[in-house]
Amino acid sequence: MYSHTNILYSMTSSPSPRVALFVTCLVDVCRPSVAFAALHLLEASGARVSVVQNQTCCGQIAYNAGDRNSAISIAKHTIKLFDHVDYIVAPSGSCAAMLKLHIPELLKKNPKEEENAKIFAKKCWELTDFLVQVQKFHLQSKPSSSSKEIIAYHDSCSGLRELNIHHQPRLLLEAYHKTPVSPPDNQRCCGFGGSFCVTCSDVSAKMADDKIDAVHNTQAQRLVGGDLGCLLHIAGRMQRKNIPLKVDHIAEILSRSLGPHPHVPTTGIA
Amino acid sequence: MSAQTKHLGFIKNSQTSTKNQSLAQAMSLLDAGLMLKRKKAVNAVENYQELRTRATAIRQHTLEHLDVYLDMFAQNAAKNGSVVHFCETASQAQSTILKLCKTYNAKNIVKGKSMVTEEIQLNDLLAQNNIQALETDLGEYLVQIRKETPSHILAPAIHITQKEAENTFRTHHTSRNPDRTFSAPEDLVNEAREEIREHYFNAEIGITGANFLIASEGSSVIVTNEGNGDLSQHIPPVHIVVSSIDKIVPDMPDMLALLRVLGRSATGQEMSVYTTLSSGTKRQNDPDGPQTSHIIILDNGRSDLLQQEETSHMLRCIRCSACINHCPVYRASGGHAYDSPYVGPMGIIVSPALSSLHTHKDLPFASSLCGTCVEVCPVSIPLTKLIRFSREQTFAQRLNPVSSRPFLIAFQFIALRPSLYRLISSCAAFFLALLPKKQHRLSHIPFLKGWFAHRNFPQSQRQTFQSLWKQYQKSKSSS
């Protein structure tokens, strides 16, 4: 297990950046294969990747629920853990936006903490953003796969509107797999919204149905996105309605196109 | 009072409204309607972002000197012959208007569209006092004769399909040919016009709102597409403007700058069909106009929003409704779910400010925080930030819906203790792998139904990443 990346580890020399993979709580619990896929991609792009065992969650759950004090203490806990790396990369737009934008805002009342938070925030990236902007991974590709399936790409709201993540996953998919299509629904929210999907469950399901219709209209056979929350929500809704559409996290589909996965098999989300 | 004013809260209301097929049909027209029109209108202006920056700066400047401009407005309005009434609360505004109705012995009132009158529930109050107030805006009229409330600040009847509107007219306008056909929306407009017209001449008072109050002129401005507002304020002998403190703009150039973003953001029009300034009473050489003019300026909780830096941004709102039109939650739930005349993202902030957070304790959670509202707001209101802030207030006042509080306390405890976190997450991964095949069976179990009522949980991978990673590290060091 994992032998392929051992080679990559030994090949990395000093200029390669030290990257900590930020394992989001949803990925950790629900879909470890996304984290393994992200490791695979980061290493293939030439980074030295580590995992911080004591990391927990970015604190977004507390922050979006109005529990600011908890979000602040979780933010302080998180910042301390990542001193030793050049970059912190999360396979999620919403967690990356929390780390990069909201944590500095949470700690702005204390100048020392704010300064630390800003240094920390500068090191934080969303996975596809990091692969494209820092590693230029889309330029390192072999010829893209001959797959004929149509892929629809779902832009998650936090990534799209807070971190401007739109072209990065598309560049990577074009380079390693094939050009995805965008659902024709004005990039409308799928209705996940963290705890929103359980507190306003009916509205959330209606929003998922609208999204599923928009994806269906693209004739796509596979839905790909960058945030596990949205994907679990959409895939779960489709399973309930017996709609057979494959769903993948962007890390999983890209990792598969690099060749056999060295860690655990990525079966996709649905 | 209609069925929609029962105040069950957003979550309960939306459980019903999301099942309403004709509502869904009506709301689906937003895409090709107001959303697309705004996009085209905004893209057609090269320097739209500059217009937006200017509009934001004007609104911010006005709020920072609100007392000065309110004084200036009152003085200049008095010069135009208007009587200005500052009202701190909704009930003060109600009693002021009621007193005016008695003074002028009014039994019939015609009304142009005014959200502030919805806010103070003026029509109900007037009806209780045997004064008939007729809405003259087509949407408001439709909603009034159906005994409903508006579901949108700009398009009050947006929840009604064309077919439903036709049926309402057929049942309500009984003196007309029952076999008449309505081939286009204009037919509805024309029929409403004919029904309403005579009322303008019988009314003792005309009531309108105001899109802006221009401090340097003492004038109010209304922006309409049907011309009904003009008739309401020109024909009756008494004109009452019902407005609020946040509608003030310093002068004409500022008002014009705001008009440039208002029409585009609201309906995708460069300008509305009618933009009308009303400057007090009829002067000697004026062809028409009211003999008496009153201007009600309501506070009703608005100055409380000014007290906190976070919420003060909300008073920049020019009521264009772009945030509402683009909100996917509003689109799915419909406006009546908000239990307030103010709906969508702006309503989430405004409604609790006008009554109390306790009355609207669900509203801060009626958002997926997707941020589309922030993108389209012409005066750059950071709505998602404000919504998060109102969640913080909800949390501080222990008003959270669905016993989320114990969960959050436990979550913080666990998230600060990494080994406990790893243990709990491993258990969670293990239990997720044990979910039954027929997951709809979990639809009714408390704590689980939020997810499982509508969704399955895609098959889990039994172990957490952290534990798989640890196993890998061990195997690496032993090899």
PDB file of N, CA and C in Angstrom, chain A residues 2 6 25 28-33 35-36 39 51-54 56-57 63-68 70 73 157 161 188-189 196-198 200-205 210 233 236-237 239-240 269, chain B residues 14-15 18 31 331 365 367-370 372 375 388 391-392 395 408 411-412 415-416 418 421-422 425 429 439-440 450-459 461 463-466 469 472 476:
ATOM      1  N   TYR A   2       0.533   2.205  -0.853  1.00  0.00           N
ATOM      2  CA  TYR A   2       1.139   3.533  -0.835  1.00  0.00           C
ATOM      3  C   TYR A   2       2.548   3.586  -1.391  1.00  0.00           C
ATOM      4  N   ASN A   6       5.901   6.680  -2.095  1.00  0.00           N
ATOM      5  CA  ASN A   6       7.205   6.620  -1.434  1.00  0.00           C
ATOM      6  C   ASN A   6       8.290   7.104  -2.368  1.00  0.00           C
ATOM      7  N   CYS A  25     -13.388  17.865   8.173  1.00  0.00           N
ATOM      8  CA  CYS A  25     -14.050  16.866   9.025  1.00  0.00           C
ATOM      9  C   CYS A  25     -14.954  15.945   8.196  1.00  0.00           C
ATOM     10  N   ASP A  28     -12.708  13.468   6.440  1.00  0.00           N
ATOM     11  CA  ASP A  28     -12.144  12.546   7.427  1.00  0.00           C
ATOM     12  C   ASP A  28     -13.144  11.440   7.757  1.00  0.00           C
ATOM     13  N   VAL A  29     -14.377  11.835   8.029  1.00  0.00           N
ATOM     14  CA  VAL A  29     -15.369  10.865   8.502  1.00  0.00           C
ATOM     15  C   VAL A  29     -16.074  10.138   7.347  1.00  0.00           C
ATOM     16  N   CYS A  30     -16.435  10.885   6.325  1.00  0.00           N
ATOM     17  CA  CYS A  30     -17.326  10.302   5.314  1.00  0.00           C
ATOM     18  C   CYS A  30     -16.602   9.804   4.064  1.00  0.00           C
ATOM     19  N   ARG A  31     -15.476  10.366   3.735  1.00  0.00           N
ATOM     20  CA  ARG A  31     -14.891  10.045   2.431  1.00  0.00           C
ATOM     21  C   ARG A  31     -13.363  10.169   2.472  1.00  0.00           C
ATOM     22  N   PRO A  32     -12.679   9.273   3.231  1.00  0.00           N
ATOM     23  CA  PRO A  32     -11.208   9.339   3.301  1.00  0.00           C
ATOM     24  C   PRO A  32     -10.559   9.297   1.924  1.00  0.00           C
ATOM     25  N   SER A  33     -11.207   8.647   0.979  1.00  0.00           N
ATOM     26  CA  SER A  33     -10.597   8.516  -0.356  1.00  0.00           C
ATOM     27  C   SER A  33     -10.349   9.877  -1.000  1.00  0.00           C
ATOM     28  N   ALA A  35      -9.254  12.508   0.614  1.00  0.00           N
ATOM     29  CA  ALA A  35      -7.983  12.982   1.169  1.00  0.00           C
ATOM     30  C   ALA A  35      -6.813  12.236   0.535  1.00  0.00           C
ATOM     31  N   PHE A  36      -6.984  10.926   0.354  1.00  0.00           N
ATOM     32  CA  PHE A  36      -5.910  10.163  -0.300  1.00  0.00           C
ATOM     33  C   PHE A  36      -5.699  10.642  -1.731  1.00  0.00           C
ATOM     34  N   LEU A  39      -3.812  13.862  -1.617  1.00  0.00           N
ATOM     35  CA  LEU A  39      -2.392  13.578  -1.360  1.00  0.00           C
ATOM     36  C   LEU A  39      -1.688  13.161  -2.646  1.00  0.00           C
ATOM     37  N   VAL A  51       0.497  15.228   7.021  1.00  0.00           N
ATOM     38  CA  VAL A  51      -0.828  15.334   7.619  1.00  0.00           C
ATOM     39  C   VAL A  51      -0.630  15.639   9.097  1.00  0.00           C
ATOM     40  N   VAL A  52      -1.324  16.623   9.587  1.00  0.00           N
ATOM     41  CA  VAL A  52      -1.211  16.973  10.998  1.00  0.00           C
ATOM     42  C   VAL A  52      -2.259  16.185  11.778  1.00  0.00           C
ATOM     43  N   GLN A  53      -1.750  15.303  12.639  1.00  0.00           N
ATOM     44  CA  GLN A  53      -2.664  14.386  13.324  1.00  0.00           C
ATOM     45  C   GLN A  53      -3.628  15.123  14.262  1.00  0.00           C
ATOM     46  N   ASN A  54      -3.164  16.199  14.863  1.00  0.00           N
ATOM     47  CA  ASN A  54      -3.990  16.865  15.873  1.00  0.00           C
ATOM     48  C   ASN A  54      -4.948  17.917  15.330  1.00  0.00           C
ATOM     49  N   THR A  56      -8.375  19.293  13.880  1.00  0.00           N
ATOM     50  CA  THR A  56      -9.747  18.794  14.045  1.00  0.00           C
ATOM     51  C   THR A  56     -10.613  19.368  12.929  1.00  0.00           C
ATOM     52  N   CYS A  57     -11.248  20.502  13.174  1.00  0.00           N
ATOM     53  CA  CYS A  57     -12.153  21.051  12.166  1.00  0.00           C
ATOM     54  C   CYS A  57     -11.801  22.521  12.019  1.00  0.00           C
ATOM     55  N   TYR A  63     -18.940  28.758  13.574  1.00  0.00           N
ATOM     56  CA  TYR A  63     -18.967  30.121  13.029  1.00  0.00           C
ATOM     57  C   TYR A  63     -20.301  30.409  12.349  1.00  0.00           C
ATOM     58  N   ASN A  64     -20.758  29.489  11.504  1.00  0.00           N
ATOM     59  CA  ASN A  64     -22.004  29.714  10.776  1.00  0.00           C
ATOM     60  C   ASN A  64     -23.248  29.515  11.633  1.00  0.00           C
ATOM     61  N   ALA A  65     -23.066  28.907  12.814  1.00  0.00           N
ATOM     62  CA  ALA A  65     -24.217  28.726  13.699  1.00  0.00           C
ATOM     63  C   ALA A  65     -24.367  29.904  14.653  1.00  0.00           C
ATOM     64  N   GLY A  66     -23.443  30.851  14.597  1.00  0.00           N
ATOM     65  CA  GLY A  66     -23.531  32.018  15.475  1.00  0.00           C
ATOM     66  C   GLY A  66     -22.777  31.838  16.780  1.00  0.00           C
ATOM     67  N   ASP A  67     -22.052  30.707  16.908  1.00  0.00           N
ATOM     68  CA  ASP A  67     -21.293  30.445  18.132  1.00  0.00           C
ATOM     69  C   ASP A  67     -19.868  30.969  17.927  1.00  0.00           C
ATOM     70  N   ARG A  68     -19.746  32.285  17.981  1.00  0.00           N
ATOM     71  CA  ARG A  68     -18.488  32.946  17.634  1.00  0.00           C
ATOM     72  C   ARG A  68     -17.348  32.556  18.574  1.00  0.00           C
ATOM     73  N   SER A  70     -16.803  29.790  20.254  1.00  0.00           N
ATOM     74  CA  SER A  70     -16.264  28.464  19.926  1.00  0.00           C
ATOM     75  C   SER A  70     -15.421  28.533  18.668  1.00  0.00           C
ATOM     76  N   SER A  73     -12.034  29.886  19.547  1.00  0.00           N
ATOM     77  CA  SER A  73     -11.091  28.972  20.216  1.00  0.00           C
ATOM     78  C   SER A  73     -10.636  27.857  19.277  1.00  0.00           C
ATOM     79  N   CYS A 157     -20.589  27.355  -3.598  1.00  0.00           N
ATOM     80  CA  CYS A 157     -20.731  28.808  -3.390  1.00  0.00           C
ATOM     81  C   CYS A 157     -19.531  29.463  -2.728  1.00  0.00           C
ATOM     82  N   ARG A 161     -17.645  32.216  -4.795  1.00  0.00           N
ATOM     83  CA  ARG A 161     -17.896  33.632  -4.501  1.00  0.00           C
ATOM     84  C   ARG A 161     -16.916  34.226  -3.498  1.00  0.00           C
ATOM     85  N   ARG A 188     -26.444  28.548  -9.300  1.00  0.00           N
ATOM     86  CA  ARG A 188     -27.297  28.638  -8.114  1.00  0.00           C
ATOM     87  C   ARG A 188     -26.856  27.627  -7.055  1.00  0.00           C
ATOM     88  N   CYS A 189     -27.016  28.014  -5.802  1.00  0.00           N
ATOM     89  CA  CYS A 189     -26.667  27.162  -4.663  1.00  0.00           C
ATOM     90  C   CYS A 189     -27.458  25.851  -4.717  1.00  0.00           C
ATOM     91  N   PHE A 196     -27.715  24.325   7.292  1.00  0.00           N
ATOM     92  CA  PHE A 196     -28.929  24.737   6.583  1.00  0.00           C
ATOM     93  C   PHE A 196     -29.691  23.522   6.050  1.00  0.00           C
ATOM     94  N   CYS A 197     -28.948  22.508   5.575  1.00  0.00           N
ATOM     95  CA  CYS A 197     -29.613  21.363   4.933  1.00  0.00           C
ATOM     96  C   CYS A 197     -30.440  20.544   5.925  1.00  0.00           C
ATOM     97  N   VAL A 198     -30.143  20.663   7.212  1.00  0.00           N
ATOM     98  CA  VAL A 198     -31.003  19.981   8.180  1.00  0.00           C
ATOM     99  C   VAL A 198     -32.006  20.919   8.866  1.00  0.00           C
ATOM    100  N   CYS A 200     -33.352  23.762   7.517  1.00  0.00           N
ATOM    101  CA  CYS A 200     -34.384  24.079   6.521  1.00  0.00           C
ATOM    102  C   CYS A 200     -34.413  22.949   5.502  1.00  0.00           C
ATOM    103  N   SER A 201     -34.671  21.757   6.000  1.00  0.00           N
ATOM    104  CA  SER A 201     -34.534  20.545   5.203  1.00  0.00           C
ATOM    105  C   SER A 201     -35.380  20.560   3.923  1.00  0.00           C
ATOM    106  N   ASP A 202     -36.609  21.050   4.031  1.00  0.00           N
ATOM    107  CA  ASP A 202     -37.509  21.011   2.871  1.00  0.00           C
ATOM    108  C   ASP A 202     -37.061  21.978   1.774  1.00  0.00           C
ATOM    109  N   VAL A 203     -36.670  23.195   2.191  1.00  0.00           N
ATOM    110  CA  VAL A 203     -36.181  24.172   1.219  1.00  0.00           C
ATOM    111  C   VAL A 203     -34.897  23.642   0.576  1.00  0.00           C
ATOM    112  N   SER A 204     -34.034  23.080   1.412  1.00  0.00           N
ATOM    113  CA  SER A 204     -32.769  22.536   0.933  1.00  0.00           C
ATOM    114  C   SER A 204     -32.995  21.445  -0.119  1.00  0.00           C
ATOM    115  N   ALA A 205     -33.968  20.552   0.142  1.00  0.00           N
ATOM    116  CA  ALA A 205     -34.251  19.464  -0.806  1.00  0.00           C
ATOM    117  C   ALA A 205     -34.798  20.018  -2.118  1.00  0.00           C
ATOM    118  N   ASP A 210     -33.792  21.375  -7.894  1.00  0.00           N
ATOM    119  CA  ASP A 210     -33.537  22.337  -8.975  1.00  0.00           C
ATOM    120  C   ASP A 210     -32.151  22.110  -9.575  1.00  0.00           C
ATOM    121  N   HIS A 233     -24.822  15.859  -0.307  1.00  0.00           N
ATOM    122  CA  HIS A 233     -26.209  16.323  -0.302  1.00  0.00           C
ATOM    123  C   HIS A 233     -26.887  16.023  -1.642  1.00  0.00           C
ATOM    124  N   GLY A 236     -26.958  12.161  -2.211  1.00  0.00           N
ATOM    125  CA  GLY A 236     -27.944  11.535  -1.317  1.00  0.00           C
ATOM    126  C   GLY A 236     -29.360  11.771  -1.806  1.00  0.00           C
ATOM    127  N   ARG A 237     -29.601  12.980  -2.305  1.00  0.00           N
ATOM    128  CA  ARG A 237     -30.929  13.304  -2.837  1.00  0.00           C
ATOM    129  C   ARG A 237     -31.213  12.481  -4.096  1.00  0.00           C
ATOM    130  N   GLN A 239     -29.917   9.556  -4.847  1.00  0.00           N
ATOM    131  CA  GLN A 239     -30.141   8.153  -4.461  1.00  0.00           C
ATOM    132  C   GLN A 239     -31.570   7.952  -3.980  1.00  0.00           C
ATOM    133  N   ARG A 240     -32.059   8.926  -3.181  1.00  0.00           N
ATOM    134  CA  ARG A 240     -33.414   8.815  -2.670  1.00  0.00           C
ATOM    135  C   ARG A 240     -34.434   8.813  -3.812  1.00  0.00           C
ATOM    136  N   ILE A 269     -18.501   9.089  -4.986  1.00  0.00           N
ATOM    137  CA  ILE A 269     -19.470   9.295  -3.914  1.00  0.00           C
ATOM    138  C   ILE A 269     -20.759   8.545  -4.215  1.00  0.00           C
TER     139      ILE A 269
ATOM    140  N   SER B  14     -42.164  27.102   5.421  1.00  0.00           N
ATOM    141  CA  SER B  14     -41.533  26.619   4.187  1.00  0.00           C
ATOM    142  C   SER B  14     -41.778  25.129   3.987  1.00  0.00           C
ATOM    143  N   GLN B  15     -42.072  24.407   5.086  1.00  0.00           N
ATOM    144  CA  GLN B  15     -42.421  22.989   4.917  1.00  0.00           C
ATOM    145  C   GLN B  15     -43.674  22.861   4.049  1.00  0.00           C
ATOM    146  N   THR B  18     -42.966  24.735   0.148  1.00  0.00           N
ATOM    147  CA  THR B  18     -42.152  24.018  -0.839  1.00  0.00           C
ATOM    148  C   THR B  18     -42.964  22.939  -1.558  1.00  0.00           C
ATOM    149  N   ASP B  31     -36.025  33.293 -13.287  1.00  0.00           N
ATOM    150  CA  ASP B  31     -34.772  33.108 -14.039  1.00  0.00           C
ATOM    151  C   ASP B  31     -34.739  33.928 -15.309  1.00  0.00           C
ATOM    152  N   ARG B 331     -36.533  31.726  -3.641  1.00  0.00           N
ATOM    153  CA  ARG B 331     -37.110  31.103  -4.834  1.00  0.00           C
ATOM    154  C   ARG B 331     -37.815  29.794  -4.465  1.00  0.00           C
ATOM    155  N   PHE B 365     -31.666  31.798   9.978  1.00  0.00           N
ATOM    156  CA  PHE B 365     -31.261  30.492   9.454  1.00  0.00           C
ATOM    157  C   PHE B 365     -31.880  30.198   8.087  1.00  0.00           C
ATOM    158  N   SER B 367     -31.115  30.897   5.238  1.00  0.00           N
ATOM    159  CA  SER B 367     -30.105  31.249   4.239  1.00  0.00           C
ATOM    160  C   SER B 367     -29.068  30.150   4.186  1.00  0.00           C
ATOM    161  N   SER B 368     -28.627  29.806   2.971  1.00  0.00           N
ATOM    162  CA  SER B 368     -27.534  28.853   2.849  1.00  0.00           C
ATOM    163  C   SER B 368     -26.206  29.595   2.795  1.00  0.00           C
ATOM    164  N   LEU B 369     -26.242  30.915   2.999  1.00  0.00           N
ATOM    165  CA  LEU B 369     -25.059  31.780   2.973  1.00  0.00           C
ATOM    166  C   LEU B 369     -24.309  31.655   1.642  1.00  0.00           C
ATOM    167  N   CYS B 370     -25.051  31.491   0.556  1.00  0.00           N
ATOM    168  CA  CYS B 370     -24.389  31.252  -0.731  1.00  0.00           C
ATOM    169  C   CYS B 370     -23.729  32.513  -1.274  1.00  0.00           C
ATOM    170  N   THR B 372     -24.934  34.997  -3.172  1.00  0.00           N
ATOM    171  CA  THR B 372     -25.386  35.613  -4.421  1.00  0.00           C
ATOM    172  C   THR B 372     -25.938  37.013  -4.161  1.00  0.00           C
ATOM    173  N   GLU B 375     -23.293  39.615  -4.164  1.00  0.00           N
ATOM    174  CA  GLU B 375     -22.827  39.902  -5.532  1.00  0.00           C
ATOM    175  C   GLU B 375     -23.712  40.913  -6.241  1.00  0.00           C
ATOM    176  N   ARG B 388     -24.857  36.217   9.395  1.00  0.00           N
ATOM    177  CA  ARG B 388     -24.058  35.527  10.420  1.00  0.00           C
ATOM    178  C   ARG B 388     -24.126  36.282  11.743  1.00  0.00           C
ATOM    179  N   ARG B 391     -27.219  35.533  13.437  1.00  0.00           N
ATOM    180  CA  ARG B 391     -27.139  34.199  14.058  1.00  0.00           C
ATOM    181  C   ARG B 391     -26.404  34.276  15.394  1.00  0.00           C
ATOM    182  N   GLU B 392     -25.382  35.121  15.437  1.00  0.00           N
ATOM    183  CA  GLU B 392     -24.656  35.287  16.704  1.00  0.00           C
ATOM    184  C   GLU B 392     -25.574  35.858  17.783  1.00  0.00           C
ATOM    185  N   PHE B 395     -27.868  33.147  18.902  1.00  0.00           N
ATOM    186  CA  PHE B 395     -27.163  32.219  19.793  1.00  0.00           C
ATOM    187  C   PHE B 395     -27.021  32.829  21.180  1.00  0.00           C
ATOM    188  N   LEU B 408     -23.661  22.240  19.637  1.00  0.00           N
ATOM    189  CA  LEU B 408     -22.550  23.170  19.426  1.00  0.00           C
ATOM    190  C   LEU B 408     -21.585  23.175  20.610  1.00  0.00           C
ATOM    191  N   PHE B 411     -19.655  20.082  20.350  1.00  0.00           N
ATOM    192  CA  PHE B 411     -18.755  20.164  19.198  1.00  0.00           C
ATOM    193  C   PHE B 411     -17.473  20.917  19.552  1.00  0.00           C
ATOM    194  N   GLN B 412     -17.656  22.061  20.251  1.00  0.00           N
ATOM    195  CA  GLN B 412     -16.493  22.849  20.623  1.00  0.00           C
ATOM    196  C   GLN B 412     -15.599  22.059  21.565  1.00  0.00           C
ATOM    197  N   ALA B 415     -13.790  19.466  19.468  1.00  0.00           N
ATOM    198  CA  ALA B 415     -12.868  20.014  18.470  1.00  0.00           C
ATOM    199  C   ALA B 415     -11.579  20.541  19.103  1.00  0.00           C
ATOM    200  N   LEU B 416     -11.623  20.847  20.400  1.00  0.00           N
ATOM    201  CA  LEU B 416     -10.418  21.343  21.068  1.00  0.00           C
ATOM    202  C   LEU B 416      -9.598  20.210  21.690  1.00  0.00           C
ATOM    203  N   PRO B 418      -7.982  16.875  20.391  1.00  0.00           N
ATOM    204  CA  PRO B 418      -7.743  16.053  19.189  1.00  0.00           C
ATOM    205  C   PRO B 418      -7.935  14.554  19.387  1.00  0.00           C
ATOM    206  N   TYR B 421     -11.510  13.882  19.577  1.00  0.00           N
ATOM    207  CA  TYR B 421     -12.059  14.133  18.244  1.00  0.00           C
ATOM    208  C   TYR B 421     -11.855  12.910  17.349  1.00  0.00           C
ATOM    209  N   ARG B 422     -10.643  12.342  17.417  1.00  0.00           N
ATOM    210  CA  ARG B 422     -10.354  11.179  16.565  1.00  0.00           C
ATOM    211  C   ARG B 422     -11.221   9.984  16.961  1.00  0.00           C
ATOM    212  N   SER B 425     -14.826  10.743  15.805  1.00  0.00           N
ATOM    213  CA  SER B 425     -14.975  10.679  14.347  1.00  0.00           C
ATOM    214  C   SER B 425     -14.868   9.236  13.861  1.00  0.00           C
ATOM    215  N   ALA B 429     -17.702   7.339  11.713  1.00  0.00           N
ATOM    216  CA  ALA B 429     -17.443   6.656  10.441  1.00  0.00           C
ATOM    217  C   ALA B 429     -17.956   5.221  10.508  1.00  0.00           C
ATOM    218  N   GLN B 439     -32.960   3.698   3.633  1.00  0.00           N
ATOM    219  CA  GLN B 439     -32.704   4.810   4.555  1.00  0.00           C
ATOM    220  C   GLN B 439     -33.918   5.707   4.791  1.00  0.00           C
ATOM    221  N   HIS B 440     -34.934   5.596   3.930  1.00  0.00           N
ATOM    222  CA  HIS B 440     -36.104   6.438   4.164  1.00  0.00           C
ATOM    223  C   HIS B 440     -36.776   6.087   5.486  1.00  0.00           C
ATOM    224  N   GLY B 450     -33.732  15.510   9.739  1.00  0.00           N
ATOM    225  CA  GLY B 450     -33.285  16.685   8.975  1.00  0.00           C
ATOM    226  C   GLY B 450     -32.574  16.266   7.703  1.00  0.00           C
ATOM    227  N   TRP B 451     -31.719  15.253   7.820  1.00  0.00           N
ATOM    228  CA  TRP B 451     -31.039  14.751   6.628  1.00  0.00           C
ATOM    229  C   TRP B 451     -31.898  13.719   5.907  1.00  0.00           C
ATOM    230  N   PHE B 452     -32.374  12.716   6.673  1.00  0.00           N
ATOM    231  CA  PHE B 452     -32.939  11.528   6.015  1.00  0.00           C
ATOM    232  C   PHE B 452     -34.376  11.693   5.509  1.00  0.00           C
ATOM    233  N   ALA B 453     -35.041  12.780   5.879  1.00  0.00           N
ATOM    234  CA  ALA B 453     -36.387  12.995   5.344  1.00  0.00           C
ATOM    235  C   ALA B 453     -36.348  13.106   3.822  1.00  0.00           C
ATOM    236  N   HIS B 454     -35.253  13.656   3.294  1.00  0.00           N
ATOM    237  CA  HIS B 454     -35.202  13.900   1.850  1.00  0.00           C
ATOM    238  C   HIS B 454     -34.032  13.237   1.144  1.00  0.00           C
ATOM    239  N   ARG B 455     -33.087  12.690   1.917  1.00  0.00           N
ATOM    240  CA  ARG B 455     -31.868  12.203   1.271  1.00  0.00           C
ATOM    241  C   ARG B 455     -31.431  10.874   1.867  1.00  0.00           C
ATOM    242  N   ASN B 456     -30.697  10.101   1.088  1.00  0.00           N
ATOM    243  CA  ASN B 456     -29.931   8.989   1.628  1.00  0.00           C
ATOM    244  C   ASN B 456     -28.568   9.526   2.039  1.00  0.00           C
ATOM    245  N   PHE B 457     -27.818   8.701   2.757  1.00  0.00           N
ATOM    246  CA  PHE B 457     -26.430   9.072   2.996  1.00  0.00           C
ATOM    247  C   PHE B 457     -25.568   8.169   2.141  1.00  0.00           C
ATOM    248  N   PRO B 458     -24.842   8.732   1.167  1.00  0.00           N
ATOM    249  CA  PRO B 458     -24.038   7.886   0.286  1.00  0.00           C
ATOM    250  C   PRO B 458     -23.118   6.982   1.105  1.00  0.00           C
ATOM    251  N   GLN B 459     -22.922   5.779   0.609  1.00  0.00           N
ATOM    252  CA  GLN B 459     -22.212   4.749   1.372  1.00  0.00           C
ATOM    253  C   GLN B 459     -20.875   5.255   1.922  1.00  0.00           C
ATOM    254  N   GLN B 461     -17.096   4.917   4.131  1.00  0.00           N
ATOM    255  CA  GLN B 461     -15.932   4.046   3.941  1.00  0.00           C
ATOM    256  C   GLN B 461     -15.445   3.420   5.254  1.00  0.00           C
ATOM    257  N   GLN B 463     -13.879   3.689   7.889  1.00  0.00           N
ATOM    258  CA  GLN B 463     -12.816   4.220   8.743  1.00  0.00           C
ATOM    259  C   GLN B 463     -12.560   5.685   8.411  1.00  0.00           C
ATOM    260  N   THR B 464     -11.988   6.416   9.381  1.00  0.00           N
ATOM    261  CA  THR B 464     -11.655   7.811   9.089  1.00  0.00           C
ATOM    262  C   THR B 464     -10.336   7.870   8.323  1.00  0.00           C
ATOM    263  N   PHE B 465     -10.120   9.002   7.700  1.00  0.00           N
ATOM    264  CA  PHE B 465      -8.846   9.192   7.015  1.00  0.00           C
ATOM    265  C   PHE B 465      -7.702   9.124   8.010  1.00  0.00           C
ATOM    266  N   GLN B 466      -7.898   9.783   9.167  1.00  0.00           N
ATOM    267  CA  GLN B 466      -6.802   9.836  10.141  1.00  0.00           C
ATOM    268  C   GLN B 466      -6.385   8.435  10.583  1.00  0.00           C
ATOM    269  N   TRP B 469      -4.593   6.731   7.714  1.00  0.00           N
ATOM    270  CA  TRP B 469      -3.283   7.367   7.554  1.00  0.00           C
ATOM    271  C   TRP B 469      -2.288   6.830   8.588  1.00  0.00           C
ATOM    272  N   TYR B 472      -1.129   3.468   7.596  1.00  0.00           N
ATOM    273  CA  TYR B 472      -0.156   3.554   6.518  1.00  0.00           C
ATOM    274  C   TYR B 472       1.223   3.927   7.067  1.00  0.00           C
ATOM    275  N   LYS B 476       4.654   1.821   6.775  1.00  0.00           N
ATOM    276  CA  LYS B 476       5.815   2.405   6.117  1.00  0.00           C
ATOM    277  C   LYS B 476       7.058   2.242   6.993  1.00  0.00           C
TER     278      LYS B 476
END
